[in-house]
Short mmCIF file of C-alpha atoms in Angstrom, two decimals:
data_model
loop_
_atom_site.label_atom_id
_atom_site.label_comp_id
_atom_site.label_asym_id
_atom_site.label_seq_id
_atom_site.Cartn_x
_atom_site.Cartn_y
_atom_site.Cartn_z
CA MET A 1 38.92 159.53 -149.39
CA LYS A 2 41.79 157.78 -147.65
CA PRO A 3 45.23 158.37 -149.23
CA ILE A 4 45.63 154.64 -149.81
CA TYR A 5 42.56 154.57 -152.09
CA LYS A 6 43.67 157.68 -153.96
CA ARG A 7 47.02 156.00 -154.52
CA LEU A 8 45.45 152.73 -155.72
CA ILE A 9 43.18 154.53 -158.20
CA PHE A 10 46.09 156.66 -159.43
CA PHE A 11 48.27 153.62 -160.13
CA ALA A 12 45.39 151.72 -161.72
CA ILE A 13 44.79 154.60 -164.18
CA LEU A 14 48.51 154.87 -164.91
CA LEU A 15 48.79 151.12 -165.64
CA GLY A 16 45.65 151.29 -167.79
CA ILE A 17 47.01 154.08 -169.99
CA TRP A 18 50.35 152.30 -170.24
CA GLU A 19 48.76 149.02 -171.33
CA LEU A 20 46.23 150.60 -173.72
CA GLY A 21 48.74 152.93 -175.35
CA GLY A 22 50.85 149.93 -176.40
CA GLN A 23 47.85 147.93 -177.59
CA ILE A 24 46.47 150.64 -179.88
CA GLY A 25 49.97 151.20 -181.27
CA LEU A 26 50.86 154.63 -179.87
CA TRP A 27 54.42 153.36 -179.41
CA ALA A 28 56.39 150.30 -180.47
CA GLU A 29 56.81 147.49 -177.95
CA ILE A 30 60.62 147.85 -177.94
CA ILE A 31 60.24 151.51 -176.88
CA LEU A 32 57.92 150.76 -173.97
CA PRO A 33 56.69 147.19 -173.41
CA PRO A 34 53.22 146.98 -171.78
CA PRO A 35 52.87 146.22 -168.06
CA THR A 36 51.60 142.69 -168.73
CA LYS A 37 54.90 141.86 -170.47
CA VAL A 38 56.89 143.52 -167.68
CA PHE A 39 55.10 141.52 -165.00
CA THR A 40 55.50 138.33 -166.98
CA SER A 41 59.26 138.82 -167.17
CA LEU A 42 59.34 139.66 -163.45
CA TYR A 43 57.35 136.50 -162.74
CA VAL A 44 59.67 134.37 -164.85
CA GLY A 45 62.75 135.96 -163.24
CA ILE A 46 61.46 135.26 -159.76
CA THR A 47 60.26 131.71 -160.39
CA ASP A 48 63.51 130.65 -162.08
CA MET A 49 65.34 132.31 -159.15
CA THR A 50 67.64 134.52 -161.29
CA LEU A 51 66.20 137.76 -159.86
CA VAL A 52 66.24 136.27 -156.36
CA TYR A 53 69.97 135.52 -156.69
CA ASP A 54 70.51 139.02 -158.03
CA LEU A 55 68.71 140.50 -155.04
CA ILE A 56 70.71 138.43 -152.58
CA ALA A 57 74.00 139.38 -154.25
CA SER A 58 73.10 143.06 -154.35
CA PHE A 59 71.95 143.12 -150.73
CA ARG A 60 75.10 141.38 -149.59
CA ARG A 61 77.24 144.12 -151.13
CA LEU A 62 74.94 146.82 -149.87
CA ILE A 63 74.96 145.58 -146.28
CA ILE A 64 78.74 145.10 -146.18
CA GLY A 65 79.29 148.54 -147.71
CA LEU A 66 76.69 150.31 -145.61
CA VAL A 67 77.90 148.85 -142.30
CA ILE A 68 81.48 149.88 -143.08
CA ALA A 69 80.25 153.33 -144.19
CA LEU A 70 78.29 153.83 -140.97
CA VAL A 71 81.23 152.81 -138.79
CA ILE A 72 83.76 154.97 -140.64
CA GLY A 73 81.29 157.85 -141.03
CA THR A 74 80.45 157.85 -137.31
CA SER A 75 84.14 157.79 -136.37
CA ILE A 76 84.98 160.69 -138.68
CA GLY A 77 81.91 162.58 -137.48
CA VAL A 78 82.90 162.21 -133.81
CA LEU A 79 86.48 163.22 -134.63
CA ILE A 80 85.57 166.41 -136.49
CA ALA A 81 82.93 167.35 -133.92
CA LYS A 82 85.42 167.05 -131.08
CA SER A 83 88.61 168.41 -132.69
CA LYS A 84 88.67 171.92 -134.13
CA THR A 85 91.78 171.13 -136.19
CA ALA A 86 90.20 168.02 -137.66
CA ASP A 87 87.07 170.02 -138.46
CA ASP A 88 89.06 172.76 -140.22
CA THR A 89 90.96 170.21 -142.32
CA ILE A 90 89.06 166.94 -142.78
CA GLY A 91 85.73 168.71 -142.31
CA SER A 92 86.21 171.00 -145.30
CA MET A 93 87.32 168.06 -147.44
CA LEU A 94 84.15 166.12 -146.53
CA LEU A 95 81.86 168.74 -148.04
CA ALA A 96 83.80 168.59 -151.31
CA PHE A 97 83.66 164.78 -151.34
CA GLN A 98 79.97 164.80 -150.51
CA SER A 99 79.18 166.89 -153.60
CA VAL A 100 80.87 164.34 -155.89
CA PRO A 101 78.58 161.39 -156.82
CA SER A 102 80.41 158.36 -155.50
CA ILE A 103 80.11 156.51 -158.82
CA VAL A 104 82.84 158.75 -160.31
CA TRP A 105 85.25 156.83 -158.08
CA LEU A 106 84.54 153.62 -160.00
CA PRO A 107 87.32 153.95 -162.60
CA LEU A 108 89.85 154.42 -159.80
CA ALA A 109 88.27 151.63 -157.77
CA ILE A 110 88.57 149.26 -160.77
CA MET A 111 92.26 150.15 -161.07
CA TRP A 112 92.79 149.47 -157.37
CA PHE A 113 90.61 146.41 -156.81
CA GLY A 114 89.93 145.04 -160.33
CA LEU A 115 86.61 144.70 -162.15
CA ASN A 116 84.91 142.89 -159.29
CA GLU A 117 82.73 143.06 -156.23
CA GLN A 118 85.29 144.90 -154.13
CA ALA A 119 85.23 147.87 -156.48
CA VAL A 120 81.43 148.08 -156.12
CA ILE A 121 81.60 147.80 -152.34
CA PHE A 122 84.20 150.55 -152.31
CA VAL A 123 81.84 152.85 -154.20
CA VAL A 124 78.99 151.94 -151.83
CA ILE A 125 81.17 152.79 -148.83
CA LEU A 126 82.08 156.17 -150.29
CA GLY A 127 78.40 156.79 -151.03
CA GLY A 128 77.40 156.42 -147.38
CA THR A 129 80.40 157.55 -145.38
CA PHE A 130 80.45 161.29 -145.96
CA VAL A 131 76.79 161.99 -145.41
CA MET A 132 76.92 159.94 -142.20
CA ALA A 133 80.00 161.83 -141.00
CA ILE A 134 78.38 165.21 -141.67
CA ASN A 135 75.20 164.25 -139.82
CA VAL A 136 77.04 162.82 -136.81
CA ARG A 137 79.07 166.03 -136.61
CA THR A 138 75.89 168.14 -136.71
CA GLY A 139 74.25 165.93 -134.10
CA ILE A 140 77.11 166.18 -131.63
CA LYS A 141 77.54 169.92 -132.16
CA ASN A 142 73.83 170.51 -131.55
CA VAL A 143 73.47 168.67 -128.24
CA SER A 144 71.56 170.99 -125.93
CA PRO A 145 74.01 172.77 -123.56
CA LEU A 146 71.39 172.23 -120.88
CA TYR A 147 71.90 168.44 -120.96
CA ILE A 148 75.64 168.93 -120.68
CA LYS A 149 75.31 171.36 -117.78
CA ALA A 150 72.86 169.08 -115.98
CA ALA A 151 75.20 166.10 -116.41
CA GLN A 152 78.17 168.13 -115.17
CA THR A 153 76.37 169.07 -111.97
CA MET A 154 75.84 165.33 -111.48
CA GLY A 155 79.56 164.67 -111.61
CA SER A 156 79.83 163.55 -115.22
CA SER A 157 82.70 164.73 -117.42
CA GLY A 158 85.08 163.61 -120.18
CA ILE A 159 84.48 160.19 -121.71
CA ASP A 160 81.66 159.43 -119.27
CA LEU A 161 79.85 162.61 -120.37
CA PHE A 162 80.34 161.67 -124.02
CA ILE A 163 79.10 158.09 -123.70
CA ARG A 164 76.18 158.74 -121.36
CA VAL A 165 74.94 162.11 -122.60
CA ILE A 166 76.43 163.58 -125.78
CA PHE A 167 76.23 160.43 -127.87
CA PRO A 168 72.67 159.39 -126.92
CA ALA A 169 71.52 163.00 -127.25
CA SER A 170 72.68 163.04 -130.88
CA ILE A 171 70.88 159.82 -131.86
CA PRO A 172 68.17 161.65 -133.88
CA HIS A 173 70.88 162.97 -136.20
CA LEU A 174 72.50 159.55 -136.27
CA VAL A 175 69.24 158.05 -137.53
CA THR A 176 68.84 160.74 -140.19
CA GLY A 177 72.47 160.18 -141.20
CA SER A 178 71.87 156.44 -141.52
CA ARG A 179 68.77 157.01 -143.63
CA LEU A 180 70.61 159.30 -146.02
CA ALA A 181 73.63 156.98 -146.06
CA TRP A 182 71.34 154.12 -147.05
CA ALA A 183 69.79 156.20 -149.85
CA PHE A 184 73.17 157.24 -151.25
CA ALA A 185 74.61 153.75 -150.86
CA TRP A 186 71.64 152.17 -152.65
CA ARG A 187 72.07 154.49 -155.66
CA ALA A 188 75.84 153.95 -155.68
CA LEU A 189 75.34 150.18 -155.55
CA ILE A 190 73.06 150.04 -158.59
CA ALA A 191 75.30 152.41 -160.56
CA GLY A 192 78.37 150.39 -159.66
CA GLU A 193 76.71 147.11 -160.64
CA LEU A 194 75.62 148.52 -163.99
CA LEU A 195 79.25 148.97 -164.88
CA THR A 196 80.76 145.76 -163.44
CA THR A 197 80.04 142.03 -163.44
CA GLY A 198 77.19 140.05 -161.92
CA PRO A 199 75.25 138.71 -160.33
CA GLY A 200 73.33 141.73 -159.10
CA LEU A 201 70.30 143.86 -159.94
CA GLY A 202 72.34 146.50 -161.76
CA TYR A 203 74.21 143.89 -163.75
CA THR A 204 71.00 142.15 -164.80
CA LEU A 205 69.59 145.49 -165.89
CA SER A 206 72.53 146.27 -168.16
CA TYR A 207 72.58 142.64 -169.41
CA ALA A 208 68.89 142.82 -170.31
CA SER A 209 69.51 146.14 -172.05
CA ASP A 210 72.31 144.61 -174.16
CA PHE A 211 69.87 141.98 -175.40
CA GLY A 212 67.03 144.45 -175.99
CA ASN A 213 64.91 142.86 -173.26
CA MET A 214 63.14 146.10 -172.28
CA SER A 215 60.43 144.40 -170.22
CA LEU A 216 63.11 142.98 -167.91
CA VAL A 217 64.82 146.40 -167.80
CA ILE A 218 61.59 147.97 -166.59
CA GLY A 219 60.99 145.04 -164.24
CA VAL A 220 64.36 145.57 -162.53
CA MET A 221 63.72 149.32 -162.37
CA ILE A 222 60.47 148.60 -160.54
CA ILE A 223 62.26 146.30 -158.08
CA ILE A 224 64.87 148.99 -157.41
CA GLY A 225 62.22 151.65 -156.86
CA VAL A 226 59.99 149.50 -154.68
CA ILE A 227 62.85 148.38 -152.44
CA GLY A 228 64.14 151.94 -152.14
CA ALA A 229 60.74 153.33 -151.15
CA PHE A 230 59.98 150.38 -148.88
CA VAL A 231 63.19 150.58 -146.85
CA ASP A 232 63.00 154.35 -146.60
CA GLN A 233 59.35 154.67 -145.58
CA LEU A 234 58.70 151.51 -143.65
CA ILE A 235 62.01 151.27 -141.84
CA PHE A 236 63.95 154.52 -141.61
CA GLN A 237 61.10 157.04 -141.52
CA ARG A 238 59.36 155.03 -138.81
CA ILE A 239 62.49 154.89 -136.67
CA GLU A 240 63.07 158.58 -137.31
CA LYS A 241 59.54 159.45 -136.23
CA SER A 242 59.58 157.42 -133.04
CA VAL A 243 63.01 158.76 -132.10
CA ALA A 244 61.91 162.33 -132.77
CA ARG A 245 58.85 161.83 -130.58
CA ARG A 246 60.76 160.40 -127.66
CA TRP A 247 63.58 162.93 -127.92
CA GLY A 248 60.92 165.64 -127.80
CA LEU A 249 61.71 167.17 -131.19
CA MET B 1 79.91 179.89 -92.70
CA PHE B 2 78.83 177.02 -94.88
CA ILE B 3 78.69 178.92 -98.17
CA SER B 4 80.89 181.95 -98.26
CA ILE B 5 80.85 184.25 -101.29
CA ASN B 6 83.56 186.87 -101.08
CA GLN B 7 84.06 189.90 -103.33
CA LEU B 8 82.69 188.00 -106.30
CA ASN B 9 82.94 189.74 -109.66
CA LYS B 10 81.90 188.67 -113.12
CA HIS B 11 82.08 190.46 -116.42
CA PHE B 12 81.59 189.29 -119.99
CA LEU B 13 83.54 190.64 -122.93
CA ASP B 14 81.50 191.59 -125.97
CA LYS B 15 82.65 191.50 -129.61
CA ASN B 16 84.61 194.76 -129.26
CA GLN B 17 86.31 193.56 -126.07
CA HIS B 18 84.20 195.93 -123.96
CA ALA B 19 83.52 194.45 -120.55
CA SER B 20 79.92 194.41 -119.42
CA ILE B 21 79.78 193.95 -115.68
CA VAL B 22 77.26 191.35 -114.56
CA LEU B 23 78.15 190.96 -110.90
CA LYS B 24 79.99 193.51 -108.79
CA ASP B 25 81.54 192.80 -105.40
CA ILE B 26 79.02 190.25 -104.19
CA ASP B 27 79.45 189.28 -100.54
CA LEU B 28 77.15 186.66 -99.14
CA GLN B 29 77.34 184.28 -96.20
CA ILE B 30 74.92 181.38 -95.96
CA GLU B 31 74.51 179.00 -93.07
CA LYS B 32 74.02 175.27 -93.28
CA GLY B 33 70.36 174.32 -93.69
CA GLU B 34 69.20 177.79 -94.65
CA PHE B 35 66.66 178.35 -97.41
CA VAL B 36 67.89 181.46 -99.19
CA SER B 37 66.18 183.10 -102.14
CA ILE B 38 68.00 185.34 -104.57
CA LEU B 39 65.45 187.78 -105.90
CA GLY B 40 65.86 190.39 -108.58
CA PRO B 41 64.68 191.78 -111.90
CA SER B 42 65.80 190.12 -115.11
CA GLY B 43 69.37 190.97 -115.99
CA CYS B 44 70.58 191.38 -112.41
CA GLY B 45 72.89 188.40 -112.74
CA LYS B 46 71.11 186.17 -110.23
CA SER B 47 71.24 183.14 -112.53
CA THR B 48 74.90 183.83 -113.30
CA LEU B 49 75.62 183.94 -109.58
CA LEU B 50 73.95 180.54 -109.11
CA SER B 51 75.81 179.14 -112.08
CA ILE B 52 79.12 180.24 -110.53
CA VAL B 53 78.19 178.55 -107.25
CA ALA B 54 77.38 175.41 -109.27
CA GLY B 55 80.83 175.61 -110.87
CA LEU B 56 79.38 175.86 -114.39
CA THR B 57 80.54 179.45 -114.93
CA GLU B 58 83.88 180.92 -113.93
CA ALA B 59 84.04 184.11 -111.89
CA THR B 60 86.35 186.92 -113.02
CA GLY B 61 87.27 187.83 -109.47
CA GLY B 62 86.68 186.85 -105.87
CA GLU B 63 85.97 183.42 -104.48
CA ILE B 64 83.27 181.05 -103.35
CA LEU B 65 83.93 178.67 -100.49
CA VAL B 66 81.67 175.73 -99.72
CA ASP B 67 82.44 174.14 -96.37
CA GLY B 68 85.83 175.85 -96.48
CA LYS B 69 86.80 174.56 -99.92
CA GLU B 70 86.98 176.81 -102.98
CA VAL B 71 84.53 176.08 -105.80
CA LYS B 72 86.31 175.54 -109.11
CA LYS B 73 84.14 173.08 -110.99
CA PRO B 74 80.78 171.29 -110.65
CA GLY B 75 80.52 168.66 -107.94
CA LYS B 76 78.07 166.26 -106.43
CA ASP B 77 77.98 168.29 -103.21
CA ARG B 78 75.86 170.81 -105.16
CA GLY B 79 72.74 169.49 -106.92
CA MET B 80 71.12 171.78 -109.45
CA VAL B 81 67.58 172.15 -110.76
CA PHE B 82 67.15 174.30 -113.86
CA GLN B 83 64.13 176.21 -115.15
CA GLU B 84 63.66 173.45 -117.72
CA ALA B 85 63.70 169.96 -116.24
CA ALA B 86 66.70 168.92 -118.38
CA LEU B 87 65.79 165.25 -118.06
CA PHE B 88 67.44 162.94 -120.56
CA PRO B 89 64.72 161.91 -123.02
CA TRP B 90 66.35 158.58 -124.01
CA ILE B 91 65.99 157.02 -120.55
CA ASN B 92 62.95 156.57 -118.32
CA VAL B 93 62.14 158.36 -115.07
CA LEU B 94 63.86 155.84 -112.81
CA GLU B 95 67.01 155.74 -114.95
CA ASN B 96 67.11 159.54 -115.02
CA VAL B 97 67.09 159.67 -111.23
CA MET B 98 69.71 156.89 -111.12
CA PHE B 99 71.97 158.84 -113.50
CA PRO B 100 74.17 160.50 -110.85
CA LEU B 101 74.41 157.28 -108.81
CA LYS B 102 75.72 154.86 -111.41
CA LYS B 103 79.42 155.25 -110.63
CA GLU B 104 79.44 155.13 -106.89
CA MET B 105 77.03 152.37 -105.93
CA SER B 106 75.73 149.02 -107.14
CA LYS B 107 72.79 148.97 -109.46
CA LYS B 108 70.54 147.61 -106.75
CA GLN B 109 71.50 150.32 -104.28
CA ALA B 110 71.13 153.04 -106.89
CA ASN B 111 67.73 151.65 -107.80
CA GLU B 112 66.56 151.77 -104.18
CA GLN B 113 67.94 155.23 -103.53
CA ALA B 114 66.32 156.60 -106.70
CA LYS B 115 62.99 155.10 -105.67
CA THR B 116 63.25 156.68 -102.22
CA TYR B 117 63.51 160.16 -103.73
CA LEU B 118 60.88 159.51 -106.38
CA LYS B 119 58.59 158.57 -103.52
CA MET B 120 59.40 161.89 -101.87
CA VAL B 121 58.10 163.72 -104.96
CA GLN B 122 55.19 161.24 -105.21
CA LEU B 123 56.05 159.81 -108.60
CA THR B 124 56.45 156.12 -107.80
CA ASN B 125 53.72 155.28 -110.30
CA TYR B 126 55.72 156.72 -113.18
CA LEU B 127 59.07 154.90 -112.87
CA ASP B 128 59.07 153.50 -116.37
CA HIS B 129 57.54 156.49 -118.13
CA TYR B 130 59.69 158.52 -120.48
CA PRO B 131 60.10 162.28 -119.93
CA HIS B 132 57.99 163.22 -122.97
CA GLU B 133 55.05 161.36 -121.43
CA LEU B 134 55.02 163.59 -118.32
CA SER B 135 53.56 167.06 -117.71
CA GLY B 136 55.90 169.99 -117.05
CA GLY B 137 55.24 169.86 -113.30
CA MET B 138 55.95 166.13 -113.14
CA GLN B 139 59.15 166.55 -115.13
CA GLN B 140 60.32 169.22 -112.70
CA ARG B 141 59.57 166.90 -109.77
CA VAL B 142 61.70 164.21 -111.39
CA ALA B 143 64.47 166.80 -111.81
CA ILE B 144 64.24 167.63 -108.10
CA ALA B 145 64.36 163.93 -107.19
CA ARG B 146 67.38 163.51 -109.47
CA ALA B 147 69.25 166.38 -107.82
CA LEU B 148 68.38 165.08 -104.34
CA ALA B 149 69.25 161.46 -105.16
CA MET B 150 72.98 162.13 -105.05
CA ASP B 151 72.42 163.50 -101.56
CA PRO B 152 74.10 166.89 -102.08
CA GLU B 153 74.74 169.31 -99.22
CA ILE B 154 73.34 172.14 -101.30
CA LEU B 155 70.39 172.34 -103.63
CA LEU B 156 70.70 175.07 -106.26
CA MET B 157 67.46 176.00 -107.98
CA ASP B 158 67.35 178.37 -110.93
CA GLU B 159 63.74 179.59 -111.30
CA PRO B 160 62.61 175.95 -111.13
CA PHE B 161 58.90 176.75 -111.21
CA GLY B 162 59.07 179.69 -113.60
CA ALA B 163 57.62 177.81 -116.55
CA LEU B 164 54.73 176.17 -114.67
CA ASP B 165 51.11 177.21 -114.27
CA GLU B 166 49.89 178.80 -111.05
CA GLN B 167 48.18 175.74 -109.50
CA THR B 168 51.09 173.42 -110.23
CA ARG B 169 53.49 175.99 -108.83
CA THR B 170 51.53 176.30 -105.57
CA ARG B 171 51.50 172.53 -105.17
CA LEU B 172 55.22 172.27 -105.82
CA HIS B 173 55.95 175.05 -103.31
CA ARG B 174 54.31 172.97 -100.61
CA GLN B 175 56.14 169.85 -101.75
CA LEU B 176 59.51 171.62 -101.84
CA GLU B 177 58.95 173.04 -98.37
CA ASP B 178 58.18 169.55 -97.03
CA ILE B 179 61.26 168.10 -98.72
CA TRP B 180 63.43 170.87 -97.33
CA ILE B 181 62.12 170.29 -93.81
CA GLU B 182 62.66 166.56 -94.18
CA THR B 183 66.14 166.62 -95.75
CA LYS B 184 67.54 169.80 -94.13
CA LYS B 185 69.42 170.76 -97.29
CA THR B 186 70.86 174.19 -97.78
CA VAL B 187 68.80 175.70 -100.60
CA LEU B 188 69.79 178.55 -102.89
CA PHE B 189 66.69 179.50 -104.83
CA VAL B 190 66.77 182.00 -107.69
CA THR B 191 63.46 183.62 -108.57
CA HIS B 192 61.93 186.82 -109.86
CA SER B 193 58.68 186.23 -107.97
CA ILE B 194 58.49 188.18 -104.73
CA SER B 195 55.61 186.16 -103.27
CA GLU B 196 57.35 182.89 -104.10
CA SER B 197 60.48 183.97 -102.26
CA ILE B 198 58.53 185.13 -99.19
CA LYS B 199 56.55 181.91 -99.07
CA LEU B 200 59.61 179.67 -99.13
CA SER B 201 62.68 181.33 -97.69
CA ASP B 202 64.39 182.01 -94.39
CA ARG B 203 66.27 184.84 -96.05
CA ILE B 204 65.80 186.86 -99.21
CA ILE B 205 68.77 188.45 -100.96
CA VAL B 206 67.39 191.29 -103.09
CA MET B 207 69.61 192.10 -106.04
CA GLY B 208 69.81 195.25 -108.13
CA THR B 209 70.75 195.48 -111.72
CA GLN B 210 73.45 197.11 -113.88
CA PRO B 211 75.71 196.03 -112.37
CA GLY B 212 74.35 193.15 -110.28
CA THR B 213 74.80 193.96 -106.62
CA VAL B 214 73.17 192.92 -103.35
CA LEU B 215 70.66 195.63 -102.37
CA THR B 216 69.46 194.16 -99.14
CA ASP B 217 69.24 190.98 -97.13
CA ILE B 218 65.86 190.34 -95.51
CA LYS B 219 65.16 187.73 -92.84
CA ILE B 220 61.71 186.15 -92.93
CA ASP B 221 60.67 184.89 -89.51
CA LEU B 222 57.09 183.86 -90.23
CA PRO B 223 56.11 180.37 -89.03
CA ARG B 224 55.55 177.71 -91.68
CA PRO B 225 53.37 176.92 -93.53
CA ARG B 226 52.93 180.56 -94.34
CA ASP B 227 49.57 180.46 -96.11
CA HIS B 228 47.91 181.60 -92.86
CA HIS B 229 49.99 184.77 -92.65
CA LYS B 230 48.81 186.58 -95.73
CA GLU B 231 48.90 190.03 -94.10
CA GLU B 232 52.47 189.84 -92.87
CA MET B 233 53.50 188.44 -96.25
CA LEU B 234 51.91 191.38 -98.02
CA LYS B 235 53.78 193.80 -95.79
CA ILE B 236 57.09 192.19 -96.61
CA GLU B 237 56.13 192.19 -100.28
CA ASP B 238 55.59 195.99 -100.18
CA HIS B 239 58.87 196.42 -98.38
CA ILE B 240 60.76 194.43 -101.06
CA MET B 241 58.87 196.19 -103.81
CA SER B 242 60.18 199.55 -102.55
CA TYR B 243 63.69 198.30 -103.30
CA LEU B 244 62.85 196.73 -106.62
CA LYS B 245 60.78 199.67 -107.90
CA LYS B 246 63.91 201.75 -108.41
CA GLU B 247 65.62 198.88 -110.19
CA ILE B 248 62.71 198.21 -112.51
CA ASP B 249 62.48 201.95 -113.29
CA LYS B 250 66.19 201.84 -114.08
CA VAL B 251 65.71 199.01 -116.57
CA VAL B 252 62.71 200.74 -118.17
CA SER B 253 64.44 204.11 -118.53
CA GLU B 254 67.51 202.36 -119.94
CA GLU B 255 65.34 200.69 -122.56
CA LEU B 256 63.62 204.01 -123.39
CA ASN B 257 66.95 205.79 -123.70
CA HIS B 258 68.08 203.08 -126.00
CA GLU B 259 65.04 203.61 -128.16
CA THR B 260 65.39 207.39 -128.41
CA ASN B 261 69.01 206.97 -129.40
CA LEU B 262 68.15 204.84 -132.39
#
């Protein structure tokens, strides 16, 4: 059987149990509303445009934050790959920062920027920057010495060597770095929005929770999960695969 | 002399600062347009020697002069072909061959020059293919075209056909010979295959190991193409083998000693 059919059957069974369990009273509706209710609230949210506005607002923050994170992360990565001193100092700090979930910066960010969008974007930037920097560093450090030697015998050196050989040779790691940066930034965004003001998916989730609207809570969770999986598998993993193939990895 | 290698020495320091001598007092004079093979068992430092001529590795003593000028770093007067093709996977065949030309000529000129050399290796049908779409033999031909495209005086080849199958290798031997006759480059060709060196070279430098030294310098006067002179080639092969036998025995006994000492 094709994986797609297995998946369809699996989800159909899951939804069936979920719906039936509620109907025969295994759990109260406030604990776990049935899928029909969840999809109704999703439908209402989309047709009255509230969820659409949330999505647009969230994506705006995400894209601003992610782009800044990728630019800063790439710059730091190049710096620590090329300078031993920078690697010994900034490099060691990066690993420590990377092991701290970026959401813990939110209290500080609120002090610095106020309880607003900027604080969320700040957390998104921190979420993506370090993992990007670490991957860019790895990519540049792992460029095959053979490429560098070959380029040198063809008269390339210095900046020219970096732009025409070292940087393109490390693109597979750049793509992986971007994929991870996106994943971290996406999680940081939702966490940040939960704790600040709207509009935004995270804000709507916490708002719905305050009013006991569990079917909307689950609806937003589904949107978050679907978007996360969609971007990762249909965009980043495809790019990663085609790059890996061409780069002969 | 066109290439003049004088009293060249190279040692590496290991972790305990002990020097292991790779090349000892190498003297070698090569004339313009000569096809010279450097032949020796693994570990004799033949690839290191080539790498020093290319300017990729620094010697610990002695000097190399090319056309009277001392070699200090890589330069476009010396094109190099490695055992692996070392093509850049992110650009296509044509762009790979244009790589060394970008700075010194217009795009149109570079394009034409690259195509000329790709024609020489009979790959004009593959201009917009990417390296991963080519076979090993085709990749190596692109690498040869790329090294030739910058029109170097010297072509350095480090076991360029070592990773290819027998039929492909034979075909590339013929192609390389034709290219050499056509372009009159000076070729320095590192190999561990005796028959390959006899087939291709004007001169064979046989190297011994531990430390790497020149054992003998053999002139090959057979007319080309040499496929019709199998008997003479076999004789030369036996002659070279008599030199290498001792060296190979040396490596083997060294390895055995090492084992018994464990």
